[in-house]
Each structure stands twice: as C-alpha cells, then as structure tokens.
XYZ file of C-alpha atoms in Angstrom:
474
model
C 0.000 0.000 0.000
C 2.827 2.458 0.725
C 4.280 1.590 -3.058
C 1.089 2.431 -4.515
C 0.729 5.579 -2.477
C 3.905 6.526 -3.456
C 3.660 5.661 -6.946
C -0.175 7.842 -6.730
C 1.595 11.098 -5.311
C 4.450 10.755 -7.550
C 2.326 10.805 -10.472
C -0.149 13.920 -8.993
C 3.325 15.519 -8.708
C 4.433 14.897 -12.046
C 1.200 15.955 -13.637
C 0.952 19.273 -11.181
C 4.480 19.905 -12.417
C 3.760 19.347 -16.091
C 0.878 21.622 -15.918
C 2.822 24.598 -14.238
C 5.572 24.338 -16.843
C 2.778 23.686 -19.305
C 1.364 27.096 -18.121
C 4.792 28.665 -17.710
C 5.700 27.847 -21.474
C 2.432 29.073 -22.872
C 2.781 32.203 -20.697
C 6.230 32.558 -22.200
C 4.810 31.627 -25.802
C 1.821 34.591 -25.216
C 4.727 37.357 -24.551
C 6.767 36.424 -27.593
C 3.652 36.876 -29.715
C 2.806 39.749 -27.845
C 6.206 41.391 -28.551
C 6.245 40.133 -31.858
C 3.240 41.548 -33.129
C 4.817 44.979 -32.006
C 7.041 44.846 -34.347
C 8.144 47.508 -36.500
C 9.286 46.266 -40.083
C 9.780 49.805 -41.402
C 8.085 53.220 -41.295
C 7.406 55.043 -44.132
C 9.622 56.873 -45.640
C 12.646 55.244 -43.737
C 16.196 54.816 -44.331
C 16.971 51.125 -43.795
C 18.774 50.608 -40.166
C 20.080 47.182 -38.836
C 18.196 47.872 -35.012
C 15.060 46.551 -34.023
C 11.831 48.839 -33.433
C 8.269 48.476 -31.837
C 5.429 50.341 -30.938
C 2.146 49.313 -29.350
C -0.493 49.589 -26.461
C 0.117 47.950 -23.211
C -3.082 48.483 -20.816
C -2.985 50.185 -17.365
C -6.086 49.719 -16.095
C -8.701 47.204 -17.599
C -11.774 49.147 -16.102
C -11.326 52.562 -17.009
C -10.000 51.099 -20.432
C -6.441 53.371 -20.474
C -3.962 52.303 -22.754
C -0.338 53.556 -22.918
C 1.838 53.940 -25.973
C 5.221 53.213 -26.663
C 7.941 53.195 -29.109
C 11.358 51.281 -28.106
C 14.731 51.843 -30.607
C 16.780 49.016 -29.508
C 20.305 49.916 -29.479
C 22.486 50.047 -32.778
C 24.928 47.311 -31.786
C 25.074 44.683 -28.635
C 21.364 45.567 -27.632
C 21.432 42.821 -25.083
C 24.232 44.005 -23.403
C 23.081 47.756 -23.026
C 20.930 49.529 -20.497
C 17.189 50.425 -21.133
C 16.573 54.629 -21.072
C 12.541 55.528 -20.621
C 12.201 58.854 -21.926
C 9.406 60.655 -21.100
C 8.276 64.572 -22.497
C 6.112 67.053 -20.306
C 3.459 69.404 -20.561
C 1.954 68.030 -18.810
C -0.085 66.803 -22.041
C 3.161 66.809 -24.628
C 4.019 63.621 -26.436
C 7.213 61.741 -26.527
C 7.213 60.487 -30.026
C 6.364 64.329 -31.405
C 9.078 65.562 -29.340
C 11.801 63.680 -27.570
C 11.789 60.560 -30.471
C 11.017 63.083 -33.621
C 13.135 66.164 -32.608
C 15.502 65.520 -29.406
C 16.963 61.520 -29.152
C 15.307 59.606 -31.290
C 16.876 58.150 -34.335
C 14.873 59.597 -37.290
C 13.432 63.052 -38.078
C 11.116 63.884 -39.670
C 11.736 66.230 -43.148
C 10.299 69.054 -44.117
C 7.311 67.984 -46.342
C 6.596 64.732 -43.715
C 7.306 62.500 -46.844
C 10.007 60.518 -44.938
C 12.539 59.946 -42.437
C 16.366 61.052 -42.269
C 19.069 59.739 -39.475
C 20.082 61.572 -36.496
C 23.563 60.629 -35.704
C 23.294 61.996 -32.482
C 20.825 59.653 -31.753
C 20.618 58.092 -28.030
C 20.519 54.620 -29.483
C 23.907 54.651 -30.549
C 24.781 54.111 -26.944
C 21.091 52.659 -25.341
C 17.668 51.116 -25.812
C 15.461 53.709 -25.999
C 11.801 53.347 -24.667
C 9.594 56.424 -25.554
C 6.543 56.308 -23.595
C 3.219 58.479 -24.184
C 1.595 59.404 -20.596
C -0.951 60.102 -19.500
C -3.915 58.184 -21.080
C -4.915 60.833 -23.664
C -1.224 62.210 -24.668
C -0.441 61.123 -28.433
C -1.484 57.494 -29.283
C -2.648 56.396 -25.502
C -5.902 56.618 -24.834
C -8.772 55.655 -22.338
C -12.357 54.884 -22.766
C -13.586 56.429 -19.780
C -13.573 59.918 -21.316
C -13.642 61.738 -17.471
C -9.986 60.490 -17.398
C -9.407 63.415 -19.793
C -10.398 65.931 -17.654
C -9.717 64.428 -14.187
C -6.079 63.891 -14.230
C -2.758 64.363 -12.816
C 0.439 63.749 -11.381
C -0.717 60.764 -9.115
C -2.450 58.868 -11.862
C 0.009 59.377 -14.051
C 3.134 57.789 -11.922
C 0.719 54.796 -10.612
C -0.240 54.514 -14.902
C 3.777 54.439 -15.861
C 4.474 52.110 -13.226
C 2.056 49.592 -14.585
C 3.239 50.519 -17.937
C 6.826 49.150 -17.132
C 6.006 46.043 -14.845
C 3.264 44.996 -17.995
C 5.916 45.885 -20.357
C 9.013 43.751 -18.819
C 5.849 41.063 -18.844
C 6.012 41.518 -23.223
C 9.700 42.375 -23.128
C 10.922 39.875 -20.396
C 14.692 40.499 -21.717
C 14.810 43.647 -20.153
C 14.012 42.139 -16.910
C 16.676 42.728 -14.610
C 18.743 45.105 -17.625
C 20.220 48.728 -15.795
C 17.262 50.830 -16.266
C 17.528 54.902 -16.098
C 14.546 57.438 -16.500
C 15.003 60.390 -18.602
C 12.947 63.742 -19.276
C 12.330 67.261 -19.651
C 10.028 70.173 -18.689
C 7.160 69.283 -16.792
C 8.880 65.722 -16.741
C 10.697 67.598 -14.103
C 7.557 66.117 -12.069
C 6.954 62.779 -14.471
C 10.399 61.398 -13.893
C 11.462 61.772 -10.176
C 7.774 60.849 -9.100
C 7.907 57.459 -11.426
C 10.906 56.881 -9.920
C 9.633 56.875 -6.401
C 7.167 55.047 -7.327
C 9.606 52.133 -8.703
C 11.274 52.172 -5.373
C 8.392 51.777 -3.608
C 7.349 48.891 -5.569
C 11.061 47.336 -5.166
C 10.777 47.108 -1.848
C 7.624 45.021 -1.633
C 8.194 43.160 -5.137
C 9.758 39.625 -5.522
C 10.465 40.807 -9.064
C 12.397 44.847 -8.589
C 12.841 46.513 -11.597
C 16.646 47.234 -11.677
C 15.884 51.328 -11.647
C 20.151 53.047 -11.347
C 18.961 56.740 -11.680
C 17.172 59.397 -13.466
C 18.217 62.457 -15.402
C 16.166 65.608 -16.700
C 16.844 68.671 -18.405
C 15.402 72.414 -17.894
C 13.097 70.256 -15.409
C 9.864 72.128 -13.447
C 11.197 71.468 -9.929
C 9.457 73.340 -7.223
C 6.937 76.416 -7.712
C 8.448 79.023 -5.829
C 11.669 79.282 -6.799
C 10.629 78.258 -10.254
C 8.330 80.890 -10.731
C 11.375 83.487 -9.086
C 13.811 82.345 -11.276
C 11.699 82.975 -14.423
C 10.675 86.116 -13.901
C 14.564 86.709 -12.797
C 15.807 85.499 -16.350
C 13.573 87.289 -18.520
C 14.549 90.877 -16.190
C 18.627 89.467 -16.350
C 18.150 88.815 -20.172
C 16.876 92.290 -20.853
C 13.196 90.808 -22.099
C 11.298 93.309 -19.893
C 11.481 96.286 -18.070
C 12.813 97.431 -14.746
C 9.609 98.443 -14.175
C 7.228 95.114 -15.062
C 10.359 93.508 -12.842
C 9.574 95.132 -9.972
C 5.752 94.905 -9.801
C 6.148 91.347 -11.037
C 8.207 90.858 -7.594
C 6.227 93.151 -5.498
C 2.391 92.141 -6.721
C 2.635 88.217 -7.266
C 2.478 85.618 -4.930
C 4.692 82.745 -6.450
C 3.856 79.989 -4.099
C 0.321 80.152 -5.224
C -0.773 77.565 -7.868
C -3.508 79.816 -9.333
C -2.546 84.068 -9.637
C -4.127 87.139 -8.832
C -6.134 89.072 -11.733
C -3.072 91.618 -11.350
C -0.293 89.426 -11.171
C -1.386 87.062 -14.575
C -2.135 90.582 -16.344
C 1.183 92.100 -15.710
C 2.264 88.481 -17.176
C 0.703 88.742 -20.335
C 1.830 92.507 -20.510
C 4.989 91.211 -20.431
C 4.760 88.635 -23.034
C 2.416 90.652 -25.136
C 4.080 93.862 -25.255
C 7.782 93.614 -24.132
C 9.003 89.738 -24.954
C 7.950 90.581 -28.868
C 8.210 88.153 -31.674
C 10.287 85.947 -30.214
C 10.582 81.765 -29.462
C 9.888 81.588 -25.327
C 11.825 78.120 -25.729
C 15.239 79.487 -27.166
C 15.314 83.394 -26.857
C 18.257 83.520 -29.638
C 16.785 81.461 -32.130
C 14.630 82.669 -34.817
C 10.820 82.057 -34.011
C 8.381 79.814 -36.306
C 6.067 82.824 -37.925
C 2.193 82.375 -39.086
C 1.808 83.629 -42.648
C 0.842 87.354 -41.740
C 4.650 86.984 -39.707
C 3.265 86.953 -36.518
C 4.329 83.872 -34.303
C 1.721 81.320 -32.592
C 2.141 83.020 -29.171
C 3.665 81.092 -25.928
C 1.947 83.591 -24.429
C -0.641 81.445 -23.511
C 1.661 79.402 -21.368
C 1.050 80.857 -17.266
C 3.454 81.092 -14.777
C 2.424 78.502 -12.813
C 3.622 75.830 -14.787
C -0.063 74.758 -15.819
C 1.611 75.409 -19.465
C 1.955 73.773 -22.387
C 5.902 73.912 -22.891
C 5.652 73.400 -26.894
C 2.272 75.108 -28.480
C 2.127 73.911 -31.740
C 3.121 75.911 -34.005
C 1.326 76.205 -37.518
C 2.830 77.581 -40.413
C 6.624 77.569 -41.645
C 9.450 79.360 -43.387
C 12.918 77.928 -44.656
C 15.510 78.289 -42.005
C 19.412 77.142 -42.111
C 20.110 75.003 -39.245
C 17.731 75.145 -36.311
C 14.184 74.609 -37.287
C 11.834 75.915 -34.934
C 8.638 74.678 -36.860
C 9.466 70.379 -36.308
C 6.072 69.957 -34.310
C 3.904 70.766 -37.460
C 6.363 67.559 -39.857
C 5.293 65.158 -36.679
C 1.983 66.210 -36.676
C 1.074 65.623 -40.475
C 3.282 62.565 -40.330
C 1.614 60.902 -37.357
C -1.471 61.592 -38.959
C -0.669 59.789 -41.788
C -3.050 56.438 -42.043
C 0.333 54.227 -43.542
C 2.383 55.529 -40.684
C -0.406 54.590 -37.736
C -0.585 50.918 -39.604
C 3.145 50.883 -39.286
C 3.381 51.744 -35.818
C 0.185 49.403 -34.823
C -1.180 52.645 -33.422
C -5.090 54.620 -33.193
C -6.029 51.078 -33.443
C -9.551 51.425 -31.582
C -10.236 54.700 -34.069
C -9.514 57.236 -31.545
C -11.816 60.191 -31.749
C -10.022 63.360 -32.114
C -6.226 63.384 -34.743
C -3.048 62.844 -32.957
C -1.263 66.454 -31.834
C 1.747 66.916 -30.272
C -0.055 68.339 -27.345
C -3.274 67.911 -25.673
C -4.907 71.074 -24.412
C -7.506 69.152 -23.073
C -5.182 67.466 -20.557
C -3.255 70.629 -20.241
C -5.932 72.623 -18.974
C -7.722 69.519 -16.822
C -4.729 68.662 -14.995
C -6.106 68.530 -11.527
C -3.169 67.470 -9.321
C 0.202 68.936 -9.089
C 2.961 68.826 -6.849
C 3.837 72.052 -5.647
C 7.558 70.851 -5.131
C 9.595 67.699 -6.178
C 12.560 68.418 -3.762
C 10.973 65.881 -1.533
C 11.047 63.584 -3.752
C 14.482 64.592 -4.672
C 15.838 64.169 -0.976
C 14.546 60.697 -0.899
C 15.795 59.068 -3.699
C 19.265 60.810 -2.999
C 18.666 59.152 0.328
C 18.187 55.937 -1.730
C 21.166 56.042 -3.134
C 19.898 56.939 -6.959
C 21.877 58.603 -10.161
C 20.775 62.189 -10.560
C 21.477 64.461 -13.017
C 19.563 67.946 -13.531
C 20.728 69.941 -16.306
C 20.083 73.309 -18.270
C 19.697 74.703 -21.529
C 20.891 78.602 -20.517
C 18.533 80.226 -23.170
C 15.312 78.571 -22.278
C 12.818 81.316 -21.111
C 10.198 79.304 -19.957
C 11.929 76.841 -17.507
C 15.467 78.810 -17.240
C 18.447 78.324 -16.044
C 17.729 80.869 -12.976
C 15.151 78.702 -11.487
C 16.777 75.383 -11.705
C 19.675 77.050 -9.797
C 17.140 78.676 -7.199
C 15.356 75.127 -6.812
C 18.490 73.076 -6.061
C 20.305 75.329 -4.020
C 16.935 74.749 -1.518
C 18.786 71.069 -0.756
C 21.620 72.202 0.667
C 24.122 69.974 -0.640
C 27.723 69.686 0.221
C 29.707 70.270 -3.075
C 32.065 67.814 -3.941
C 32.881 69.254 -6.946
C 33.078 73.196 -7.370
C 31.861 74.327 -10.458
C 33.869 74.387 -14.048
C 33.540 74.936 -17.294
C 32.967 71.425 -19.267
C 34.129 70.931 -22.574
C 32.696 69.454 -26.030
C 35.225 69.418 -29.395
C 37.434 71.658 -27.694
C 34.168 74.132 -27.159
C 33.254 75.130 -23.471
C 29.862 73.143 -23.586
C 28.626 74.736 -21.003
C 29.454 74.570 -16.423
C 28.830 71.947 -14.645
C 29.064 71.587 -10.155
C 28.669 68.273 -8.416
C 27.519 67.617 -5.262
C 27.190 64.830 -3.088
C 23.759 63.121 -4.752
C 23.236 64.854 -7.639
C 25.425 66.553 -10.451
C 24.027 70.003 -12.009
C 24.935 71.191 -15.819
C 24.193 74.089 -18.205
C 24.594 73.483 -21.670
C 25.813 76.485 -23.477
C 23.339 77.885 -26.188
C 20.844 74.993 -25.901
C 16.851 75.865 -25.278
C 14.336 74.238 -23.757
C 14.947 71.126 -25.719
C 18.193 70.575 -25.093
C 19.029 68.077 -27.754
C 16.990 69.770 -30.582
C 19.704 72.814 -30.353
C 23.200 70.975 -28.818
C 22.484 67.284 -30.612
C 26.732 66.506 -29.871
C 26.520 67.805 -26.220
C 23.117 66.126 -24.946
C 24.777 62.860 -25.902
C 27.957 63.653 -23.814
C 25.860 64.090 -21.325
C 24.237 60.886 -21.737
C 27.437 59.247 -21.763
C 28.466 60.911 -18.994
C 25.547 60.089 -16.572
C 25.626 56.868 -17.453
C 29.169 56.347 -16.025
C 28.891 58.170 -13.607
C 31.260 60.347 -14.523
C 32.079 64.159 -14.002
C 31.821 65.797 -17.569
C 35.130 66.356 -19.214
C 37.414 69.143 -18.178
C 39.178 69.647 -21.442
C-alpha cells in the first residue's frame, strides 16, 4: 500500500508539475507573440537601419479602459548588453514620439514635407535602448475609454499609470528584466520622472520581481513652484526681455507659491509677453521664431506662470531656415497623422476620436493634481542612493536656467565638486558643479529642448551620466 501511495503522489506531482511548466511555457509563448506583433518592419519613408523597433499599447487599467503607448529603438549594436533609457516629455499633455523621439533623441526626423525619415547621428541609441513612452492616457497614441480620465487627471495617476506601464511591459519584453534601467525627461517631466521613480522604489521594496531602476536624469526640469516661478521672472529681467519696471511689480504684486494668480499678477504676465518679450521663441530666446503667414508667431503667451503650461504650443505655419528649425512639431503632426504611418506603428487602433497632436490642451488645462515641489522627492531618492542628473539649456525662457539654480540650491548639498567649465570638441559646452547626490549642468546655447539645439553635447551628457562620470574638463 505504501508503493502504490507513493507511486499515486508521484504521479499527482508529475502531472501538477507538467501543468505549471505547461502554463509557464504558454505564458512565455503569449509574450513572444505579444512582442512580436509589435514589431516595426519599417516606417514610411525610412532609411533602412540594422536595429530593431516596436510600438504598441500595453493596458494600465482594464476598467477605465487606459492604454499607454510606446515606441522602443533598440540599441544600434550589442542591444542585449546595453541599459534600457525611458524617456518621457512634459506638458503636462506633450508627447514623446512628437518631441523627444522626432526632434531631441530619437533616431529619425522627420523632413520638411513629412514625406520621410532622415538619421540623427546623435541619436541616443547609438549608446542605449530607448523606450519612448506616451503618458498620460490621452497624450499622443494612448488613450482611455472612460472619457472623465481626460479631464480628471494628474500627477498621481500618471506615476501609478507608468508604473504599470513598465512592470506589464518587462511582462512583453521579459529580456529587459533585470537590464540597468535609467529614467530620462524634460520640462514638466521635471515632475513625471522623479515621481515614477519613487514610485519604482516603492514597488522594489515590496516586489519579488524589482525593476533594476540606477537613476534618473532631466533637463530644464519644473522642480518646485516658488523658486521656479522666481527664477523665471529673474531670467527674462537678467536677459533684458522686460522692463525694470514690469520687474519690480512682477516681484512686489505676485504671490509665487500660489498655484492659481491674482487678476493683477497674470495681467502684468501677459503685458509682459504681449508687449515687451515681442516676436520671439519663449523656448530658445536667440533662435529665430516659427512665424504664421501674416509673420506673426503662434504666441507662448498662452503658457502661465504657474507651470499649468503647455511647454511646446504647436506651431502652424513655416518658413525655410538654415540650421535650427523651430517649426518640427507641425512635420510630426502631419506625419503621425498619416493612415500608412499609424498601420506601421500598430497605433489609433480602436479609431480614436479626435487626430493625434503633439499636445493635448484638453489634458493641459484639466490637470487637476500637481505637486507644488519635487525636492521631496528629490531628498529621498538621494537618500536611496539613486543617479541624478539635472541639467540646463541657458537660453530657455520658460523653464530657465535661474530657477533650476534657485530650486536646487533649496537642498543644501555639500559640493564635492566646485563648479567648471565642461568641454565638447574643444568648445566650453557649457558649467557643470557636483555635489554629493546629484550633479548640475548648463549646456551652453541649448533651449528648452536641449538636444533639438546641442544634438553633440546632450549625448555627452548621456554618456556621462551613465558612467557616472564628471563631464570632461578639457
């Protein structure tokens, strides 16, 4: 009897076992048909590249029906062996492929007449993976059926949404499991990126499965509403775009801790923009704006100064410039428009209701939960022993220099570094100061988009960071 009742429970373990792997294989089959149908053979228009692309939905929350977009450029050689960088734009409502994959890190842009694709040999994928993720739910290609997500959102939702973004993703992708992974942004990713990042240590320490997060970096990054809002108003005095006079009642009528301004304080703001910035592009001071037909430009005016902004407004019409081009948002939105480019990138697959933009004003305007300060944040994953980079582009306007410098100097950190001039092709590339948990650089001539203006330097930077490494001397 004790044979056979051996025999019996060797058997029920055999079969238990041969179900779990059973279940384990077609778990493992599900996710490589998952990730294959994601795909990308080619986009229109493309040069031909020897890296591997996809795009696709993964879902956040079943209920409410939200669905987040991606686009991941594996590396151009040894993709297994390099690190995985999430890049994410701000807004908050600004998409990641119109911006940071089209214009800033990707490895295509777009030309001119939106016919096709050219290289970027600055491109981030020369030395990374490159995830580009749209978020929130109603930003780009993402979407959600529950339409009140559109104008009920914020930064809480939209950390909990990226987490589950990643931890589903690493399901599709399960390479990447365990792969160095860094989180990079700009603008109002200034929020996005430290607060995802919290929220992946958070889920570390409960989770038999961590994802391997090493650090985050973001560039002309809202930080903390005070000292943003001082610094701004600093820059534009410092750089000559208003008058003494507008200065002073700026600094003696408005109340820059508040989230929401006085009657006086936004109309001595648009006075300012409206009568003593002139035709100029908020996002790169120097650089020659993109003009309407009649020659006047698509104001940034109607960003505020309490960072409830959209950091790019489209801008509409076009004239041929030599080297920068300040008009890229309008190529990306007539080529992500395009019905052969949505096939390629298996996106707008459930028909979504309005065309793709760049922006969303509807989430811009809706966005219902904001952080009045990130330094919190900041102080506890230097605590946690995280990478952190913050850097500059010194003729921004609408998230300057000035109130980066204002924001960190609130953490008191001991320098270990004092600051220096860093160098790129024998060019100062801008300064740079280190201190103990988190490194700080300007990057000389650069806007808001820091790669868009200084391609050569943003990747230095990259490099940089992700060796942990002061920036070069000479």
């Amino acid at each position: 009897m004790k044979i056979m009742a051996s025999l019996m429970y060797l058997s029920l373990t055999l079969l238990l076992l041969l179900h779990i792997t059973g279940r384990a294989a077609a778990t493992v089959e599900e996710e490589a048909a998952a990730a294959a149908a994601d795909r990308i053979v080619s986009l229109p228009g493309q040069p031909k590249v020897a890296f591997r692309q996809y795009s696709g939905y993964v879902t956040v929350h079943e209920t409410a029906g939200r669905a987040l977009f991606y686009w991941l450029t594996e590396a151009q050689s040894q993709p297994l062996s390099k690190p995985l960088v999430v890049w994410l734009n701000g807004g908050p409502g600004c998409s990641s492929v119109a911006y940071g994959a089209s214009e800033e890190i990707g490895p295509f842009r777009i030309n001119k007449t939106a016919s096709g694709l050219y290289l970027n040999k600055f491109s981030w994928n020369t030395e990374v993976n490159l995830l580009f993720l749209e978020t929130p739910a109603g930003v780009g290609f993402s979407y959600t059926n529950r339409s009140s997500d559109l104008l009920n959102t914020g930064d809480h939702r939209t950390a909990k949404d990226s987490l589950q973004f990643l931890i589903r993703w690493m399901d599709r992708f399960p390479s990447y499991k365990g792969r160095d992974v860094y989180l990079t942004g700009e603008s109002y990713a200034g929020h996005y990126v430290p607060q995802l990042a919290r929220e992946i240590v958070h889920y570390n320490a409960h989770s038999k499965h961590p994802i391997k997060i090493k650090g985050f970096m973001v560039g002309n990054a809202v930080t903390d509403n005070y000292h943003d809002n001082l610094g701004t108003v600093t820059y534009w005095w410092s750089h000559a775009m208003i008058s003494d006079k507008t200065y002073r009642q700026l600094v003696n009528t408005c109340n820059f801790r508040q989230q929401k301004e006085s009657n006086e304080c936004e109309s001595l703001y648009y006075y300012a923009m409206d009568q003593e910035f002139g035709n100029i592009d908020q996002y790169n001071i120097y650089a020659p704006p993109c003009n309407n037909s009649d020659g006047s430009t698509l104001a940034a005016g109607a960003t505020t100064r309490h960072h409830m902004r959209l950091p790019h407004q489209p801008r509409r019409a076009f004239r041929p410039l030599s080297g920068y081009d300040p008009c890229t948002e309008k190529y990306a939105e007539i080529y992500y428009n395009r019905p052969d480019v949505q096939k390629a990138m298996h996106a707008n697959t459930t028909r979504i209701p309005y065309k793709w933009t760049a922006c969303s004003e509807t989430l811009n305007r809706n966005w219902n939960d904001t952080d009045d300060s990130i330094l919190p944040i900041y102080r506890e994953l230097i605590a946690a022993g995280l990478r952190i980079w913050v850097f500059s582009g010194d003729v921004d306007s609408v998230v300057p220099v000035t109130a980066t410098r204002y924001s960190i100097a609130q953490l008191k950190l001991h320098v270990t570094t004092p600051w220096y001039p860093w160098y790129i092709k024998n060019q100062v590339g801008g300064w740079t100061e280190v201190y103990k948990g988190l490194t700080f650089a300007t990057v000389r001539g650069a806007g808001h988009e820091v790669p868009l203006f200084k391609p050569r330097a943003a990747l230095q930077l990259l490099r940089s960071f992700l060796r942990g490494e002061p920036l070069p001397k000479s």
